[in-house]
Structures are given as C-alpha cells and as structure tokens.
C-alpha cells in the first residue's frame, strides 16, 4: 500500500548554541562544536570535586563533565501568549518550557495558530528524572527526616517544595503543550530511547494518513538531571573517555550527553500545497530501530 507523502511545513528547536532552527543550521554548516563543560551554578547541585572521578575510579562519580548544554533560553522564553497562566508555566521544569516554545516555533513557521481542533502532538521524551523532579524527590525525603537533619538541610530556597506537577515529566509535557497551544486532536509522549524522535515522526504521519488529524507536530525533548546521566552512563561504561561522540566510527569509545528539543510541523503534501505553504522537506518513509544486534545495551 502506498501512502501519501508528508510535508514538513514548520520547525522549532531549543538546542545548545541554537534556540531556533536557522541558527542550528548555521552551526552545522560552519562545523561548530557545541560541547562544553557543565555550566557553573547549580546544574549538578553538589560541589564538582565530589562528583568528578577518573576512568579507573568512578564509583558513584563521573570521569567527565563534557556535554551539550542549553544556555540563554530564559532570555527568549515568554510564558505569555499561551492558554495557561504564566505563573502556572514558570513553576514547571524548563523541560516543559522547551516543549511549549519549540512546538510554538514550528506552528508559527507553518502559519498556524490555535485553537487548532484538527492538530495534535507526538512527543518523544526520555523518561529520566529532571533537575526539578530530583529536587522535588529530595524535598519529600528530607521532609520526612528527624527535625534536626531536616532543618539543617532544608534551608533558604530549599525550604520551598517545587510544584508537584514536576513529578510527571514523562507524559505531562505533551498534554500541557497541547492545551497551552490549543491542539485539539490529542497529544501523548513515548519513550523509545535513542529512537524516540523517529517513532514520534512515524506515529504523527500515521495520524495524517488515517485522517484523524490534518496537522501534527512531532519531535522529542531531553532535559534529564545531567549528573544522573553522567554518573549512570559512566557506570555502564557508555560515556566517551575522549569526550567525542562518533557513532559507527572505528575509534568510537562511547557517547557524549546532550540536552535540547526539536520539532517539525507535518501535513499531508497535497494539503500543504493547496494551502500554499512552503514545503521544507518531504517524508516518504520512516526507518525505526533501537539498540543493535550485539549483546551490548548501547551497541549500534
């Protein structure tokens, strides 16, 4: 059975050194590398000396802090203009903000604004703890301790418990983004590990092919607690010892963590042409896979 091609009519992203798709493309064309050491501040929530180990000694520690980190997003994000009160948005982890921002970018480039009763969202979302989710869990645990320990550790800003909605960082971001942008054809999240974005695109195309939607946004987000990723993947010996991610290269020695979000707005090609929309790309098929044939969990 042949399916109608699907047109890409909009793009949106929040990525290291690129808070919009054109900047991301410029970085690729210029061969820029957006890896760096972990930003100063509270991204790791403990002194670096306690987190850093070596390749030979990394029990509950990491041998590297290299990664792709998003910076400057707060300067471009406007919580207004959504169908959710700004104060309700700002109490959520930035993962939620990245999804709302990136989906809105893609819809804006496609010339589509809500309410959109025949539009939906499929979000690939690695279900790791977010920084705010980790702080929430920490607060719950410390609150149950003896007063002396509780009061010694829950001081200053740490006395305030984060918004409880941050517990639901897997499925809720898609649902809230759809509500905030007036997408009426449904929204959900999936976790297919490194193939999550491909599955999101495929399932979004299915919605367009079966006629249950006329516009779909597909994409993925990753904003896990960076120390959780570094320690966990060093424990799996999956993190690159050279700080370089080179899939399928003969000298590949592991992955390098990154964070960000990316989205495409999709329509049936005939509908996009009828609406006079610029067609940025055409999808005629989607390849799906995750993990490899080897015994290793992260073998390509």
Tab-separated table of C-alpha atoms in Angstrom:
chain	number	residue	atom	x	y	z
A	1	UNK	CA	0.000	0.000	0.000
A	2	UNK	CA	1.313	3.419	-0.933
A	3	UNK	CA	0.850	6.334	1.445
A	4	UNK	CA	0.668	9.975	0.527
A	5	UNK	CA	3.940	11.811	1.176
A	6	UNK	CA	4.033	14.029	4.253
A	7	UNK	CA	5.267	17.611	4.041
A	8	UNK	CA	7.366	19.351	6.678
A	9	UNK	CA	5.895	22.830	6.950
A	10	UNK	CA	7.434	24.133	10.182
A	11	UNK	CA	10.400	23.701	12.514
A	12	UNK	CA	11.233	24.545	16.111
A	13	UNK	CA	14.107	23.803	18.453
A	14	UNK	CA	15.902	24.523	21.701
A	15	UNK	CA	19.467	23.201	21.383
A	16	UNK	CA	22.957	24.003	22.636
A	17	UNK	CA	24.082	27.241	20.956
A	18	UNK	CA	20.860	27.281	18.906
A	19	UNK	CA	17.473	28.488	20.124
A	20	UNK	CA	15.998	28.461	16.624
A	21	UNK	CA	16.370	26.193	13.565
A	22	UNK	CA	18.233	28.688	11.377
A	23	UNK	CA	20.958	29.162	13.989
A	24	UNK	CA	21.212	25.386	14.355
A	25	UNK	CA	21.710	25.010	10.618
A	26	UNK	CA	24.315	27.802	10.583
A	27	UNK	CA	26.233	25.976	13.331
A	28	UNK	CA	26.184	22.743	11.313
A	29	UNK	CA	27.270	24.482	8.109
A	30	UNK	CA	30.128	26.182	9.954
A	31	UNK	CA	31.230	22.941	11.639
A	32	UNK	CA	30.838	24.376	15.126
A	33	UNK	CA	31.085	22.132	18.174
A	34	UNK	CA	28.610	22.933	20.956
A	35	UNK	CA	30.064	20.668	23.635
A	36	UNK	CA	31.390	22.220	26.824
A	37	UNK	CA	31.988	21.601	30.496
A	38	UNK	CA	28.922	21.633	32.733
A	39	UNK	CA	27.789	25.222	33.354
A	40	UNK	CA	28.709	26.849	36.630
A	41	UNK	CA	25.900	27.126	39.136
A	42	UNK	CA	23.531	24.504	40.418
A	43	UNK	CA	23.160	22.167	37.449
A	44	UNK	CA	24.869	19.380	39.421
A	45	UNK	CA	23.578	20.521	42.842
A	46	UNK	CA	26.777	19.476	44.644
A	47	UNK	CA	30.441	20.555	44.544
A	48	UNK	CA	32.226	19.395	41.415
A	49	UNK	CA	35.068	17.873	43.455
A	50	UNK	CA	32.586	15.389	44.939
A	51	UNK	CA	31.209	14.406	41.528
A	52	UNK	CA	34.401	14.046	39.499
A	53	UNK	CA	36.296	10.765	39.413
A	54	UNK	CA	38.504	9.056	36.859
A	55	UNK	CA	38.087	6.259	34.332
A	56	UNK	CA	39.726	3.929	36.828
A	57	UNK	CA	37.851	5.228	39.872
A	58	UNK	CA	34.315	6.388	39.209
A	59	UNK	CA	32.046	4.578	41.688
A	60	UNK	CA	29.044	6.920	42.054
A	61	UNK	CA	31.034	9.557	40.198
A	62	UNK	CA	31.758	10.615	36.620
A	63	UNK	CA	35.020	10.818	34.719
A	64	UNK	CA	33.835	13.750	32.572
A	65	UNK	CA	31.535	16.759	32.677
A	66	UNK	CA	31.536	17.308	28.906
A	67	UNK	CA	28.129	17.671	27.309
A	68	UNK	CA	25.854	19.748	25.149
A	69	UNK	CA	24.136	22.251	27.441
A	70	UNK	CA	21.407	24.747	26.547
A	71	UNK	CA	22.217	28.301	27.619
A	72	UNK	CA	20.343	31.585	27.369
A	73	UNK	CA	16.864	30.130	26.970
A	74	UNK	CA	15.424	32.262	29.771
A	75	UNK	CA	16.216	35.401	27.750
A	76	UNK	CA	13.986	34.340	24.839
A	77	UNK	CA	11.166	32.452	26.563
A	78	UNK	CA	7.931	34.369	27.062
A	79	UNK	CA	5.407	32.441	29.194
A	80	UNK	CA	2.660	34.761	27.995
A	81	UNK	CA	0.515	34.098	24.969
A	82	UNK	CA	-0.332	30.542	25.958
A	83	UNK	CA	-3.695	29.218	27.102
A	84	UNK	CA	-2.226	28.566	30.560
A	85	UNK	CA	-1.470	31.288	33.097
A	86	UNK	CA	2.207	32.350	33.038
A	87	UNK	CA	2.690	31.683	36.754
A	88	UNK	CA	1.482	28.103	36.230
A	89	UNK	CA	4.043	27.663	33.473
A	90	UNK	CA	7.001	29.216	35.291
A	91	UNK	CA	6.689	26.809	38.242
A	92	UNK	CA	7.495	23.883	35.935
A	93	UNK	CA	10.874	22.460	34.968
A	94	UNK	CA	12.397	24.051	31.847
A	95	UNK	CA	11.722	20.771	30.022
A	96	UNK	CA	8.057	21.826	29.889
A	97	UNK	CA	9.082	25.287	28.652
A	98	UNK	CA	11.265	23.861	25.885
A	99	UNK	CA	8.376	21.785	24.581
A	100	UNK	CA	5.933	24.701	24.573
A	101	UNK	CA	8.481	27.009	22.959
A	102	UNK	CA	9.616	24.552	20.291
A	103	UNK	CA	6.098	23.471	19.323
A	104	UNK	CA	5.002	27.121	19.095
A	105	UNK	CA	8.007	27.866	16.865
A	106	UNK	CA	7.064	25.049	14.489
A	107	UNK	CA	3.412	26.129	14.342
A	108	UNK	CA	4.358	29.763	13.784
A	109	UNK	CA	6.642	28.893	10.874
A	110	UNK	CA	3.787	26.828	9.431
A	111	UNK	CA	1.498	29.876	9.720
A	112	UNK	CA	-0.816	28.061	12.101
A	113	UNK	CA	-2.084	29.460	15.401
A	114	UNK	CA	-4.585	27.960	17.824
A	115	UNK	CA	-7.129	26.899	18.504
A	116	UNK	CA	-6.453	24.028	16.115
A	117	UNK	CA	-9.057	21.297	16.679
A	118	UNK	CA	-7.564	19.043	13.967
A	119	UNK	CA	-3.951	19.318	15.138
A	120	UNK	CA	-2.069	17.067	17.553
A	121	UNK	CA	1.333	16.397	19.084
A	122	UNK	CA	3.532	13.313	19.469
A	123	UNK	CA	6.483	13.839	21.793
A	124	UNK	CA	9.490	11.581	22.242
A	125	UNK	CA	10.598	12.039	25.830
A	126	UNK	CA	13.333	10.100	27.625
A	127	UNK	CA	11.800	9.345	30.996
A	128	UNK	CA	14.793	10.264	33.153
A	129	UNK	CA	14.494	12.443	36.269
A	130	UNK	CA	14.582	16.154	35.518
A	131	UNK	CA	16.532	18.530	37.774
A	132	UNK	CA	13.325	19.925	39.252
A	133	UNK	CA	11.899	16.433	39.680
A	134	UNK	CA	15.055	15.435	41.549
A	135	UNK	CA	14.737	18.475	43.825
A	136	UNK	CA	11.097	17.568	44.471
A	137	UNK	CA	12.009	13.986	45.436
A	138	UNK	CA	14.823	15.265	47.635
A	139	UNK	CA	12.426	17.654	49.391
A	140	UNK	CA	9.886	14.901	50.044
A	141	UNK	CA	12.570	12.630	51.523
A	142	UNK	CA	14.174	15.303	53.685
A	143	UNK	CA	10.785	16.483	54.958
A	144	UNK	CA	10.233	13.044	56.481
A	145	UNK	CA	13.517	13.029	58.411
A	146	UNK	CA	14.120	13.952	62.035
A	147	UNK	CA	13.768	17.708	62.668
A	148	UNK	CA	17.477	18.251	63.304
A	149	UNK	CA	18.503	16.732	59.951
A	150	UNK	CA	15.539	18.198	58.096
A	151	UNK	CA	16.130	21.745	59.336
A	152	UNK	CA	19.879	21.550	58.743
A	153	UNK	CA	19.475	20.587	55.068
A	154	UNK	CA	16.240	22.312	54.067
A	155	UNK	CA	17.457	25.884	54.303
A	156	UNK	CA	16.860	29.032	52.289
A	157	UNK	CA	15.279	28.410	48.910
A	158	UNK	CA	15.433	24.670	49.519
A	159	UNK	CA	12.617	25.036	52.055
A	160	UNK	CA	10.178	25.585	49.197
A	161	UNK	CA	8.877	22.378	47.669
A	162	UNK	CA	8.741	22.535	43.843
A	163	UNK	CA	5.418	22.336	42.009
A	164	UNK	CA	4.167	18.756	42.396
A	165	UNK	CA	3.383	18.577	38.672
A	166	UNK	CA	7.114	18.193	38.103
A	167	UNK	CA	6.685	14.559	39.183
A	168	UNK	CA	5.005	13.881	35.845
A	169	UNK	CA	7.797	14.865	33.465
A	170	UNK	CA	7.219	11.921	31.099
A	171	UNK	CA	3.680	12.372	29.794
A	172	UNK	CA	2.525	15.734	31.120
A	173	UNK	CA	4.727	17.992	28.922
A	174	UNK	CA	2.925	16.857	25.759
A	175	UNK	CA	-0.500	17.250	27.324
A	176	UNK	CA	0.226	20.724	28.698
A	177	UNK	CA	1.790	21.903	25.438
A	178	UNK	CA	-1.303	20.803	23.512
A	179	UNK	CA	-3.543	22.584	25.999
A	180	UNK	CA	-1.376	25.713	26.003
A	181	UNK	CA	-1.418	25.930	22.201
A	182	UNK	CA	-4.982	24.823	21.532
A	183	UNK	CA	-4.208	21.490	19.837
A	184	UNK	CA	-7.461	19.532	19.906
A	185	UNK	CA	-6.530	16.273	18.140
A	186	UNK	CA	-4.716	14.707	21.072
A	187	UNK	CA	-1.191	14.649	22.463
A	188	UNK	CA	0.940	11.963	24.065
A	189	UNK	CA	4.527	11.045	24.869
A	190	UNK	CA	6.580	7.947	24.141
A	191	UNK	CA	9.992	6.681	25.181
A	192	UNK	CA	11.851	4.594	22.621
A	193	UNK	CA	15.290	5.547	23.949
A	194	UNK	CA	17.564	6.905	21.213
A	195	UNK	CA	14.911	6.285	18.539
A	196	UNK	CA	12.197	8.324	20.300
A	197	UNK	CA	12.125	11.155	17.755
A	198	UNK	CA	11.866	8.707	14.838
A	199	UNK	CA	8.922	6.942	16.440
A	200	UNK	CA	7.271	10.310	17.113
A	201	UNK	CA	7.564	11.260	13.438
A	202	UNK	CA	6.250	7.877	12.314
A	203	UNK	CA	3.230	7.960	14.630
A	204	UNK	CA	2.453	11.542	13.644
A	205	UNK	CA	2.500	10.506	9.985
A	206	UNK	CA	0.112	7.667	10.845
A	207	UNK	CA	-2.383	10.198	12.223
A	208	UNK	CA	-2.222	12.160	8.983
A	209	UNK	CA	-2.548	9.029	6.867
A	210	UNK	CA	-5.582	7.710	8.741
A	211	UNK	CA	-7.328	11.083	8.522
A	212	UNK	CA	-7.746	11.625	12.266
A	213	UNK	CA	-5.689	14.826	12.087
A	214	UNK	CA	-4.815	17.440	9.470
A	215	UNK	CA	-1.745	18.874	11.185
A	216	UNK	CA	0.676	17.114	13.524
A	217	UNK	CA	3.717	18.285	15.414
A	218	UNK	CA	6.342	15.622	16.092
A	219	UNK	CA	9.592	15.846	17.967
A	220	UNK	CA	11.482	14.995	21.093
A	221	UNK	CA	12.921	16.533	24.239
A	222	UNK	CA	15.691	15.597	26.657
A	223	UNK	CA	16.433	17.563	29.802
A	224	UNK	CA	17.471	14.961	32.318
A	225	UNK	CA	19.365	15.738	35.510
A	226	UNK	CA	22.873	15.973	33.994
A	227	UNK	CA	24.690	14.456	36.978
A	228	UNK	CA	22.293	11.497	36.906
A	229	UNK	CA	23.213	10.918	33.253
A	230	UNK	CA	26.936	11.338	33.735
A	231	UNK	CA	27.211	9.055	36.761
A	232	UNK	CA	24.791	6.482	35.344
A	233	UNK	CA	26.385	6.179	31.921
A	234	UNK	CA	29.905	6.129	33.332
A	235	UNK	CA	28.667	3.250	35.485
A	236	UNK	CA	27.619	1.499	32.265
A	237	UNK	CA	30.995	2.363	30.672
A	238	UNK	CA	28.929	4.010	27.953
A	239	UNK	CA	30.356	7.536	28.224
A	240	UNK	CA	33.166	8.519	25.854
A	241	UNK	CA	36.557	8.654	27.520
A	242	UNK	CA	37.810	11.110	24.905
A	243	UNK	CA	34.782	13.405	25.128
A	244	UNK	CA	33.821	12.786	21.496
A	245	UNK	CA	30.664	11.134	20.187
A	246	UNK	CA	31.419	9.310	16.923
A	247	UNK	CA	28.705	6.732	16.107
A	248	UNK	CA	29.865	3.941	13.772
A	249	UNK	CA	33.438	5.336	13.674
A	250	UNK	CA	36.245	2.822	14.173
A	251	UNK	CA	37.575	4.938	17.062
A	252	UNK	CA	34.210	5.424	18.752
A	253	UNK	CA	34.505	4.976	22.507
A	254	UNK	CA	31.076	5.940	23.819
A	255	UNK	CA	28.521	8.712	23.829
A	256	UNK	CA	28.530	12.321	24.996
A	257	UNK	CA	25.409	13.607	26.698
A	258	UNK	CA	23.400	16.459	25.284
A	259	UNK	CA	20.115	18.164	26.009
A	260	UNK	CA	17.536	20.010	23.962
A	261	UNK	CA	14.331	19.699	21.988
A	262	UNK	CA	13.419	19.668	18.304
A	263	UNK	CA	10.107	19.632	16.421
A	264	UNK	CA	8.615	19.540	12.938
A	265	UNK	CA	5.091	20.505	11.886
A	266	UNK	CA	3.656	17.991	9.422
A	267	UNK	CA	0.795	17.991	6.902
A	268	UNK	CA	-0.252	15.801	4.018
A	269	UNK	CA	1.657	17.051	0.989
A	270	UNK	CA	-1.494	17.742	-1.029
A	271	UNK	CA	-2.949	19.828	1.832
A	272	UNK	CA	0.265	21.820	2.236
A	273	UNK	CA	0.342	22.604	-1.487
A	274	UNK	CA	-3.342	23.524	-1.514
A	275	UNK	CA	-2.736	25.922	1.382
A	276	UNK	CA	0.233	27.484	-0.415
A	277	UNK	CA	2.647	26.636	2.413
A	278	UNK	CA	6.393	26.376	1.822
A	279	UNK	CA	7.410	22.710	1.830
A	280	UNK	CA	10.683	22.386	3.738
A	281	UNK	CA	11.005	18.655	3.185
A	282	UNK	CA	9.020	15.565	2.222
A	283	UNK	CA	8.735	12.329	4.215
A	284	UNK	CA	8.107	9.207	2.121
A	285	UNK	CA	9.104	6.622	4.713
A	286	UNK	CA	10.460	6.254	8.246
A	287	UNK	CA	13.029	3.723	9.439
A	288	UNK	CA	12.596	2.507	13.023
A	289	UNK	CA	15.135	0.800	15.241
A	290	UNK	CA	16.670	0.944	18.682
A	291	UNK	CA	19.714	-0.826	20.124
A	292	UNK	CA	21.606	-3.281	17.938
A	293	UNK	CA	22.238	-6.923	17.203
A	294	UNK	CA	25.150	-7.187	19.605
A	295	UNK	CA	24.942	-8.143	23.251
A	296	UNK	CA	25.737	-4.617	24.446
A	297	UNK	CA	22.859	-2.418	25.576
A	298	UNK	CA	24.079	0.552	23.529
A	299	UNK	CA	25.564	-1.263	20.543
A	300	UNK	CA	24.546	0.468	17.276
